[in-house]
Amino acid sequence: MNNEEIKSKVLGILASVVPELEPAELAPDKSLRDQLDIDSVDFLNLVVGLSKTFGVEIPETDYRHLYTLDACVAYLATRAKA
Amino acid sequence: MTDFLMPKLGADMTQGRLVEWFKKPGERIARGEVIAVVETDKANVDVESWVAGTLEKILVAPGGDWMPVGTPLAVIQTEAGAPTAAPPAFAAAPMPPPAAAPIEATSIVAPPRPPTPSAPSPQPVPAAVGERLRISPIARKRAAELGIETSAIRGTGPDGRITLEDVERAARERPPAVPAPAAPAADKRQRMRDAIAAAMARSKREIPHYYLATTIDMSKALAWLAEANAKLPVTGRLLAGVLLVKASALALREVPELNGFWIDGRARPSEAIHTGVAISLRGGGLVAPAIHDADKLSLSELMQRFTDLVARARAGSLRSSEMTDPTITITSLGERGVDAVYGVIYPPQLALVGFGKVVERPWAVDGAVGVRPLVTATLSGDHRATDGHRGALYLDALDRILQEPEKL
């Protein structure tokens, strides 16, 4: 799975968490929380979605790697199963 | 036979719109079963029936006008011996109308009317102006449920006491409810702001708030949480907020005067602890539905209820009991970076608990200064019901409980 494919899937999960998401308006290097006004419940739903979709276990200590779209893609690229 | 009324799903609700019926005439209804969807200024709400029986007749079709709280929507043939109603606190004891808008449902639905020629004998005795109204508790509850202004009812009981039959008769004799004017063209967001404005202005006008704050060391709670979550699959993990909700509920057992409602000029503590959790909605506004019996739930149960409640609140599918049952409200703005929140009590509740951001700061323990994760917990209390001393005991209990997270 290349980075574009990962990014597309991450955006799909984000859209399920934040229905009003406009992918084109999302700055990939800016905080997801700040841009999308997501709270801890939303963030947990995002982590659950990423974990299920990519088949990776995401410990709480790794949450700090998931604060931007680019960071999510980079994190998952190194862990996602093909 | 009883009327199924437009429910009052919160102190800020004056009208609603029937969206959908889940039952047809002739179908059986279980007590607590969702039978309709009502649109409020805040959300679409699944409305439960408080009686068991059979749906006799539908009076209001879906998709019509906005109707005042208390408007009969359907008639239910109740089962013999079944209670006619177990209305929630808002319906059982509505707050008196504010000095200004919004207009209370009771004044819309049941305008005073003169006695009719068919009024039964003996001649009823009206309560004199300024005289304490003589009315049985059951009759008062029923009047509130039916949206009947009790001062306009002529009592036929001893010394003019208003009986249940008097209330039922007044309901039968009143003119058909006049639909509320259609909601203004303002969008949903504006109507939600109007509803919040009405409730909060009413709270500040009627409730003499006192405010207390304390700083709580969250070291043990967060360490316990991290250890617990490390053993759990991602779908079972707990949020720190759930620990705060559970601790807040447990602390109410020690200071129960803060848990309940202000009704008819006095505090009515509730034995059950139903914590309303403030949930911000996308696009603005908030709701604070109940997690029932929060003190009795395990943390994992509480987490499931909480996440389910957030999802349904944002999807607009809350249940009526969740809107009417909260006995206290808990709010947290810590995720938005504020240090402390001094909330406005949601009437007719007696208190509100607030949490700010967990921040690492220097903190002295046993004579040594260290860096600890700290949170500011606040209490807004109704000074008519409790004094600051009791409020302080509550915050002390909350702090103590959070120091033993393994017992939550």
Tab-separated table of C-alpha atoms in Angstrom, chain B:
chain	number	residue	atom	x	y	z
B	1	MET	CA	-57.360	6.239	28.981
B	2	THR	CA	-54.660	8.848	28.975
B	3	ASP	CA	-53.299	11.437	26.615
B	4	PHE	CA	-49.815	11.061	25.208
B	5	LEU	CA	-48.508	14.607	25.341
B	6	MET	CA	-45.857	16.645	23.648
B	7	PRO	CA	-43.152	16.035	26.269
B	8	LYS	CA	-41.029	18.650	27.938
B	9	LEU	CA	-37.576	17.315	27.197
B	10	GLY	CA	-35.639	19.802	29.242
B	11	ALA	CA	-36.041	23.099	31.009
B	12	ASP	CA	-35.414	24.975	27.804
B	13	MET	CA	-38.093	23.257	25.714
B	14	THR	CA	-41.380	25.031	25.083
B	15	GLN	CA	-42.500	23.394	21.848
B	16	GLY	CA	-41.752	20.465	19.593
B	17	ARG	CA	-42.741	18.967	16.275
B	18	LEU	CA	-43.976	15.434	15.753
B	19	VAL	CA	-41.685	13.790	13.215
B	20	GLU	CA	-42.703	10.139	13.177
B	21	TRP	CA	-44.949	7.573	14.834
B	22	PHE	CA	-43.616	4.069	15.456
B	23	LYS	CA	-47.055	2.763	16.401
B	24	LYS	CA	-50.409	2.572	14.662
B	25	PRO	CA	-53.822	2.713	16.311
B	26	GLY	CA	-54.632	-0.628	17.838
B	27	GLU	CA	-51.029	-1.613	18.498
B	28	ARG	CA	-49.808	-2.453	21.986
B	29	ILE	CA	-47.336	-0.213	23.780
B	30	ALA	CA	-44.959	-1.343	26.497
B	31	ARG	CA	-43.998	1.007	29.298
B	32	GLY	CA	-40.746	2.699	28.302
B	33	GLU	CA	-41.107	1.786	24.643
B	34	VAL	CA	-40.169	4.393	22.054
B	35	ILE	CA	-43.342	5.244	20.159
B	36	ALA	CA	-42.562	8.529	18.419
B	37	VAL	CA	-39.853	10.919	17.307
B	38	VAL	CA	-40.154	14.557	18.299
B	39	GLU	CA	-38.041	17.368	16.933
B	40	THR	CA	-36.910	19.917	19.504
B	41	ASP	CA	-34.856	23.024	19.092
B	42	LYS	CA	-31.809	20.904	19.832
B	43	ALA	CA	-32.313	17.484	18.316
B	44	ASN	CA	-34.665	14.785	17.182
B	45	VAL	CA	-35.580	12.744	20.245
B	46	ASP	CA	-37.015	9.238	20.499
B	47	VAL	CA	-39.933	9.613	22.890
B	48	GLU	CA	-40.851	6.777	25.221
B	49	SER	CA	-44.287	6.035	26.593
B	50	TRP	CA	-44.627	6.182	30.363
B	51	VAL	CA	-47.632	3.895	30.322
B	52	ALA	CA	-48.408	0.458	28.995
B	53	GLY	CA	-51.500	-0.012	26.904
B	54	THR	CA	-52.843	0.259	23.396
B	55	LEU	CA	-52.588	3.198	21.045
B	56	GLU	CA	-56.189	4.300	20.730
B	57	LYS	CA	-55.973	7.289	18.447
B	58	ILE	CA	-53.375	9.526	16.850
B	59	LEU	CA	-54.252	13.196	17.224
B	60	VAL	CA	-51.284	14.828	15.514
B	61	ALA	CA	-49.865	13.660	12.215
B	62	PRO	CA	-46.132	13.740	11.510
B	63	GLY	CA	-44.607	16.707	9.799
B	64	GLY	CA	-47.100	19.271	10.992
B	65	ASP	CA	-46.724	22.469	12.937
B	66	TRP	CA	-44.678	23.048	16.044
B	67	MET	CA	-46.852	22.298	19.054
B	68	PRO	CA	-46.536	23.579	22.612
B	69	VAL	CA	-45.333	21.262	25.348
B	70	GLY	CA	-48.354	19.510	26.840
B	71	THR	CA	-50.325	19.281	23.592
B	72	PRO	CA	-52.100	15.896	23.330
B	73	LEU	CA	-50.505	13.962	20.480
B	74	ALA	CA	-52.342	10.670	20.863
B	75	VAL	CA	-54.690	8.784	23.143
B	76	ILE	CA	-53.539	5.605	24.858
B	77	GLN	CA	-55.891	3.057	26.354
B	78	THR	CA	-54.000	2.109	29.481
B	79	GLU	CA	-53.939	-1.363	30.931
B	80	ALA	CA	-56.142	-1.918	33.963
B	81	GLY	CA	-54.284	-1.208	37.134
B	82	ALA	CA	-51.341	0.292	35.342
B	83	PRO	CA	-50.096	3.658	36.498
B	84	THR	CA	-51.352	6.393	34.231
B	85	ALA	CA	-48.038	8.109	34.145
B	86	ALA	CA	-44.596	8.343	35.629
B	87	PRO	CA	-43.610	11.646	34.161
B	88	PRO	CA	-40.067	12.870	34.364
B	89	ALA	CA	-39.082	15.708	36.586
B	90	PHE	CA	-39.589	18.401	34.010
B	91	ALA	CA	-43.137	17.296	33.285
B	92	ALA	CA	-44.000	16.591	36.895
B	93	ALA	CA	-42.917	19.906	38.205
B	94	PRO	CA	-42.289	22.532	35.595
B	95	MET	CA	-40.442	25.601	36.702
B	96	PRO	CA	-42.576	28.686	37.046
B	97	PRO	CA	-42.636	30.791	33.926
B	98	PRO	CA	-39.931	33.367	33.592
B	99	ALA	CA	-40.746	37.020	33.667
B	100	ALA	CA	-40.174	37.305	29.956
B	101	ALA	CA	-40.256	35.010	26.946
B	102	PRO	CA	-40.185	32.102	26.295
B	103	ILE	CA	-43.808	31.420	27.025
B	104	GLU	CA	-44.413	28.367	29.152
B	105	ALA	CA	-46.504	25.595	27.717
B	106	THR	CA	-48.980	25.711	30.559
B	107	SER	CA	-50.103	29.179	29.597
B	108	ILE	CA	-50.477	28.229	25.958
B	109	VAL	CA	-52.195	24.928	26.362
B	110	ALA	CA	-54.577	25.621	29.143
B	111	PRO	CA	-55.865	29.157	29.198
B	112	PRO	CA	-58.140	29.715	32.180
B	113	ARG	CA	-61.775	29.261	31.286
B	114	PRO	CA	-64.978	29.872	33.164
B	115	PRO	CA	-66.834	26.940	34.662
B	116	THR	CA	-69.238	25.324	32.269
B	117	PRO	CA	-72.950	24.810	32.918
B	118	SER	CA	-72.320	21.096	33.148
B	119	ALA	CA	-69.991	21.481	36.078
B	120	PRO	CA	-70.862	18.792	38.605
B	121	SER	CA	-72.316	19.496	42.007
B	122	PRO	CA	-71.460	20.138	44.730
B	123	GLN	CA	-70.482	23.549	43.562
B	124	PRO	CA	-66.714	23.599	43.338
B	125	VAL	CA	-64.794	25.990	45.477
B	126	PRO	CA	-62.059	27.956	43.777
B	127	ALA	CA	-58.919	28.680	45.647
B	128	ALA	CA	-58.882	32.265	46.780
B	129	VAL	CA	-56.246	34.580	45.439
B	130	GLY	CA	-53.203	34.469	47.663
B	131	GLU	CA	-54.491	31.385	49.428
B	132	ARG	CA	-52.370	28.239	49.380
B	133	LEU	CA	-53.721	25.990	46.649
B	134	ARG	CA	-55.190	22.791	48.033
B	135	ILE	CA	-54.332	19.997	45.637
B	136	SER	CA	-53.272	16.419	46.103
B	137	PRO	CA	-49.758	15.479	44.950
B	138	ILE	CA	-51.208	13.060	42.403
B	139	ALA	CA	-53.496	15.736	41.025
B	140	ARG	CA	-50.642	18.244	40.861
B	141	LYS	CA	-48.504	15.766	38.975
B	142	ARG	CA	-51.313	14.964	36.578
B	143	ALA	CA	-52.014	18.665	35.985
B	144	ALA	CA	-48.393	19.239	35.102
B	145	GLU	CA	-48.458	16.261	32.773
B	146	LEU	CA	-51.561	17.556	31.035
B	147	GLY	CA	-50.309	21.117	30.898
B	148	ILE	CA	-53.177	22.383	33.034
B	149	GLU	CA	-52.778	25.560	35.080
B	150	THR	CA	-53.793	24.412	38.571
B	151	SER	CA	-54.917	27.852	39.729
B	152	ALA	CA	-57.630	27.733	37.066
B	153	ILE	CA	-59.068	24.432	38.298
B	154	ARG	CA	-62.058	24.460	40.613
B	155	GLY	CA	-61.677	21.898	43.355
B	156	THR	CA	-64.574	19.670	44.418
B	157	GLY	CA	-62.821	17.896	47.259
B	158	PRO	CA	-62.989	18.747	50.976
B	159	ASP	CA	-62.411	22.490	51.520
B	160	GLY	CA	-62.139	22.986	47.774
B	161	ARG	CA	-59.240	20.615	47.440
B	162	ILE	CA	-58.435	19.848	43.792
B	163	THR	CA	-58.713	16.157	43.110
B	164	LEU	CA	-57.417	13.993	40.319
B	165	GLU	CA	-60.908	13.919	38.837
B	166	ASP	CA	-61.009	17.736	38.853
B	167	VAL	CA	-57.812	17.802	36.831
B	168	GLU	CA	-59.069	15.190	34.393
B	169	ARG	CA	-62.313	17.116	33.978
B	170	ALA	CA	-60.471	20.365	33.340
B	171	ALA	CA	-58.453	18.633	30.670
B	172	ARG	CA	-61.570	17.329	28.963
B	173	GLU	CA	-63.284	20.695	29.059
B	174	ARG	CA	-60.468	22.837	27.836
B	175	PRO	CA	-60.599	24.105	24.278
B	176	PRO	CA	-58.459	22.397	21.653
B	177	ALA	CA	-54.858	23.369	21.912
B	178	VAL	CA	-53.871	26.157	19.626
B	179	PRO	CA	-50.793	25.229	17.671
B	180	ALA	CA	-47.823	27.377	18.404
B	181	PRO	CA	-46.876	29.693	15.648
B	182	ALA	CA	-44.575	28.054	13.203
B	183	ALA	CA	-40.966	28.292	14.136
B	184	PRO	CA	-39.315	31.316	12.649
B	185	ALA	CA	-37.395	30.894	9.468
B	186	ALA	CA	-34.206	30.976	11.458
B	187	ASP	CA	-32.169	27.858	10.988
B	188	LYS	CA	-31.724	25.042	13.460
B	189	ARG	CA	-28.620	26.562	14.931
B	190	GLN	CA	-30.392	29.776	15.814
B	191	ARG	CA	-33.246	27.887	17.435
B	192	MET	CA	-30.768	25.941	19.517
B	193	ARG	CA	-29.109	29.162	20.611
B	194	ASP	CA	-32.507	30.562	21.520
B	195	ALA	CA	-33.276	27.481	23.607
B	196	ILE	CA	-29.939	27.616	25.404
B	197	ALA	CA	-30.347	31.352	25.948
B	198	ALA	CA	-33.748	30.826	27.550
B	199	ALA	CA	-32.567	28.073	29.887
B	200	MET	CA	-29.380	29.802	30.931
B	201	ALA	CA	-31.008	33.188	31.424
B	202	ARG	CA	-33.658	31.493	33.535
B	203	SER	CA	-31.001	29.729	35.564
B	204	LYS	CA	-29.123	32.922	36.285
B	205	ARG	CA	-32.348	34.756	37.057
B	206	GLU	CA	-33.759	32.168	39.438
B	207	ILE	CA	-30.857	30.205	40.891
B	208	PRO	CA	-28.475	31.895	43.334
B	209	HIS	CA	-25.277	30.167	42.318
B	210	TYR	CA	-22.239	29.676	44.507
B	211	TYR	CA	-18.968	28.516	43.023
B	212	LEU	CA	-16.180	26.428	44.505
B	213	ALA	CA	-12.967	25.096	43.018
B	214	THR	CA	-10.281	22.681	44.024
B	215	THR	CA	-7.100	21.375	42.449
B	216	ILE	CA	-6.864	17.618	42.169
B	217	ASP	CA	-3.680	15.653	41.672
B	218	MET	CA	-4.415	13.228	38.843
B	219	SER	CA	-1.117	11.295	39.079
B	220	LYS	CA	-2.611	8.118	40.474
B	221	ALA	CA	-5.717	8.201	38.298
B	222	LEU	CA	-3.809	8.732	35.056
B	223	ALA	CA	-1.124	6.180	35.931
B	224	TRP	CA	-3.828	3.630	36.685
B	225	LEU	CA	-5.597	4.526	33.443
B	226	ALA	CA	-2.447	4.146	31.337
B	227	GLU	CA	-1.756	0.761	32.880
B	228	ALA	CA	-5.340	-0.388	32.363
B	229	ASN	CA	-5.492	0.817	28.768
B	230	ALA	CA	-2.174	-0.877	27.939
B	231	LYS	CA	-3.892	-4.194	28.634
B	232	LEU	CA	-7.022	-3.407	26.679
B	233	PRO	CA	-7.709	-3.641	22.942
B	234	VAL	CA	-8.215	-0.281	21.302
B	235	THR	CA	-11.974	-0.828	21.225
B	236	GLY	CA	-12.071	-1.279	24.987
B	237	ARG	CA	-9.914	1.613	26.086
B	238	LEU	CA	-11.115	4.114	28.632
B	239	LEU	CA	-10.997	7.874	28.453
B	240	ALA	CA	-9.881	9.954	31.426
B	241	GLY	CA	-13.235	11.717	31.275
B	242	VAL	CA	-14.993	8.504	32.200
B	243	LEU	CA	-13.017	8.299	35.432
B	244	LEU	CA	-14.097	11.845	36.217
B	245	VAL	CA	-17.761	11.044	35.542
B	246	LYS	CA	-17.655	7.947	37.730
B	247	ALA	CA	-15.851	9.746	40.550
B	248	SER	CA	-18.319	12.635	40.329
B	249	ALA	CA	-21.222	10.215	40.608
B	250	LEU	CA	-19.727	8.340	43.543
B	251	ALA	CA	-19.016	11.566	45.409
B	252	LEU	CA	-22.722	12.389	45.195
B	253	ARG	CA	-23.433	9.409	47.428
B	254	GLU	CA	-21.582	11.265	50.173
B	255	VAL	CA	-23.313	14.601	49.535
B	256	PRO	CA	-26.697	13.638	48.088
B	257	GLU	CA	-28.159	17.105	48.619
B	258	LEU	CA	-26.475	18.164	45.378
B	259	ASN	CA	-28.203	15.474	43.358
B	260	GLY	CA	-31.780	16.177	42.315
B	261	PHE	CA	-34.125	19.006	41.529
B	262	TRP	CA	-35.537	22.234	42.882
B	263	ILE	CA	-39.295	21.757	42.675
B	264	ASP	CA	-42.137	23.748	44.185
B	265	GLY	CA	-39.855	25.898	46.265
B	266	ARG	CA	-37.721	23.213	47.814
B	267	ALA	CA	-34.938	20.792	47.017
B	268	ARG	CA	-35.968	17.277	46.065
B	269	PRO	CA	-32.875	15.071	46.182
B	270	SER	CA	-32.921	12.045	43.932
B	271	GLU	CA	-31.920	8.599	45.123
B	272	ALA	CA	-30.835	7.679	41.616
B	273	ILE	CA	-27.727	9.340	40.244
B	274	HIS	CA	-28.237	10.129	36.574
B	275	THR	CA	-25.328	12.253	35.404
B	276	GLY	CA	-26.014	14.568	32.514
B	277	VAL	CA	-22.875	14.915	30.417
B	278	ALA	CA	-22.477	18.076	28.390
B	279	ILE	CA	-21.825	17.164	24.759
B	280	SER	CA	-20.925	19.821	22.219
B	281	LEU	CA	-22.609	19.394	18.871
B	282	ARG	CA	-20.956	19.926	15.542
B	283	GLY	CA	-21.955	23.274	14.179
B	284	GLY	CA	-22.518	24.702	17.650
B	285	GLY	CA	-24.705	24.220	20.670
B	286	LEU	CA	-24.774	21.459	23.212
B	287	VAL	CA	-26.967	18.895	24.888
B	288	ALA	CA	-26.544	17.214	28.268
B	289	PRO	CA	-28.280	13.824	28.189
B	290	ALA	CA	-28.220	11.413	31.098
B	291	ILE	CA	-26.088	8.405	31.796
B	292	HIS	CA	-28.491	6.560	34.057
B	293	ASP	CA	-27.210	5.185	37.374
B	294	ALA	CA	-23.681	6.311	36.601
B	295	ASP	CA	-22.533	5.470	40.134
B	296	LYS	CA	-23.453	1.815	39.669
B	297	LEU	CA	-21.810	1.216	36.298
B	298	SER	CA	-18.378	-0.287	35.835
B	299	LEU	CA	-15.878	1.899	34.027
B	300	SER	CA	-16.165	-0.162	30.857
B	301	GLU	CA	-19.964	0.055	30.976
B	302	LEU	CA	-19.727	3.761	31.594
B	303	MET	CA	-17.341	4.148	28.675
B	304	GLN	CA	-19.728	2.302	26.355
B	305	ARG	CA	-22.683	4.387	27.508
B	306	PHE	CA	-20.698	7.582	27.146
B	307	THR	CA	-19.434	6.948	23.620
B	308	ASP	CA	-22.861	5.708	22.559
B	309	LEU	CA	-24.444	8.831	23.998
B	310	VAL	CA	-21.998	11.110	22.191
B	311	ALA	CA	-22.603	9.331	18.894
B	312	ARG	CA	-26.370	9.446	19.245
B	313	ALA	CA	-26.377	13.049	20.452
B	314	ARG	CA	-24.510	14.084	17.341
B	315	ALA	CA	-26.672	11.889	15.125
B	316	GLY	CA	-29.841	13.314	16.668
B	317	SER	CA	-31.230	10.097	18.125
B	318	LEU	CA	-31.432	10.614	21.860
B	319	ARG	CA	-34.254	9.155	23.951
B	320	SER	CA	-36.679	11.261	25.895
B	321	SER	CA	-35.666	9.767	29.242
B	322	GLU	CA	-32.077	10.728	28.539
B	323	MET	CA	-33.143	14.323	28.054
B	324	THR	CA	-35.355	14.596	31.115
B	325	ASP	CA	-33.649	12.428	33.737
B	326	PRO	CA	-30.291	14.073	34.547
B	327	THR	CA	-30.043	14.809	38.251
B	328	ILE	CA	-26.795	16.742	37.882
B	329	THR	CA	-24.674	17.881	34.944
B	330	ILE	CA	-20.962	17.353	34.387
B	331	THR	CA	-19.067	19.441	31.885
B	332	SER	CA	-15.456	19.463	30.808
B	333	LEU	CA	-13.751	22.030	28.656
B	334	GLY	CA	-10.281	20.786	29.400
B	335	GLU	CA	-9.801	19.487	25.895
B	336	ARG	CA	-10.300	23.016	24.664
B	337	GLY	CA	-7.472	24.198	26.863
B	338	VAL	CA	-9.227	26.082	29.622
B	339	ASP	CA	-7.986	25.739	33.181
B	340	ALA	CA	-11.400	25.755	34.841
B	341	VAL	CA	-15.076	25.985	33.968
B	342	TYR	CA	-17.596	27.608	36.290
B	343	GLY	CA	-20.813	26.334	34.812
B	344	VAL	CA	-24.394	27.532	34.855
B	345	ILE	CA	-26.751	25.091	36.567
B	346	TYR	CA	-29.298	23.512	34.253
B	347	PRO	CA	-32.662	24.063	35.923
B	348	PRO	CA	-34.254	22.472	37.824
B	349	GLN	CA	-31.055	20.638	38.797
B	350	LEU	CA	-29.221	21.597	41.964
B	351	ALA	CA	-25.605	21.604	40.872
B	352	LEU	CA	-23.101	21.341	38.055
B	353	VAL	CA	-19.603	19.892	38.170
B	354	GLY	CA	-16.904	21.243	35.868
B	355	PHE	CA	-13.444	20.080	34.885
B	356	GLY	CA	-10.666	21.979	33.207
B	357	LYS	CA	-7.519	20.888	31.444
B	358	VAL	CA	-5.137	18.416	33.017
B	359	VAL	CA	-1.829	20.236	33.146
B	360	GLU	CA	1.562	19.373	34.577
B	361	ARG	CA	2.569	21.850	37.246
B	362	PRO	CA	4.776	22.036	40.312
B	363	TRP	CA	2.948	20.565	43.265
B	364	ALA	CA	4.081	20.055	46.820
B	365	VAL	CA	3.516	16.655	48.372
B	366	ASP	CA	4.864	15.708	51.795
B	367	GLY	CA	7.161	18.700	51.805
B	368	ALA	CA	8.681	18.002	48.409
B	369	VAL	CA	7.909	19.784	45.187
B	370	GLY	CA	7.374	17.679	42.114
B	371	VAL	CA	5.700	17.975	38.730
B	372	ARG	CA	2.209	16.510	38.790
B	373	PRO	CA	-0.728	16.364	36.380
B	374	LEU	CA	-3.368	18.572	37.971
B	375	VAL	CA	-6.951	19.328	37.138
B	376	THR	CA	-9.194	22.049	38.483
B	377	ALA	CA	-12.574	20.675	39.509
B	378	THR	CA	-15.348	23.156	40.153
B	379	LEU	CA	-18.791	23.007	41.637
B	380	SER	CA	-21.645	25.360	40.844
B	381	GLY	CA	-24.248	24.920	43.547
B	382	ASP	CA	-27.764	26.208	44.077
B	383	HIS	CA	-27.530	28.198	47.289
B	384	ARG	CA	-31.227	27.676	47.976
B	385	ALA	CA	-30.547	23.949	48.328
B	386	THR	CA	-27.067	23.758	49.822
B	387	ASP	CA	-24.387	25.907	51.351
B	388	GLY	CA	-20.763	26.169	50.415
B	389	HIS	CA	-19.826	23.860	53.265
B	390	ARG	CA	-21.651	20.933	51.687
B	391	GLY	CA	-20.242	21.848	48.316
B	392	ALA	CA	-16.755	21.809	49.781
B	393	LEU	CA	-17.371	18.370	51.238
B	394	TYR	CA	-18.410	17.196	47.790
B	395	LEU	CA	-15.212	18.417	46.136
B	396	ASP	CA	-13.189	16.881	48.951
B	397	ALA	CA	-14.928	13.542	48.355
B	398	LEU	CA	-14.299	13.844	44.624
B	399	ASP	CA	-10.591	14.414	45.229
B	400	ARG	CA	-10.376	11.510	47.658
B	401	ILE	CA	-12.140	9.118	45.298
B	402	LEU	CA	-9.805	10.005	42.438
B	403	GLN	CA	-6.833	9.091	44.613
B	404	GLU	CA	-8.034	5.491	44.624
B	405	PRO	CA	-8.730	4.852	40.928
B	406	GLU	CA	-8.621	1.095	41.345
B	407	LYS	CA	-11.846	1.347	43.335
B	408	LEU	CA	-13.763	3.220	40.662
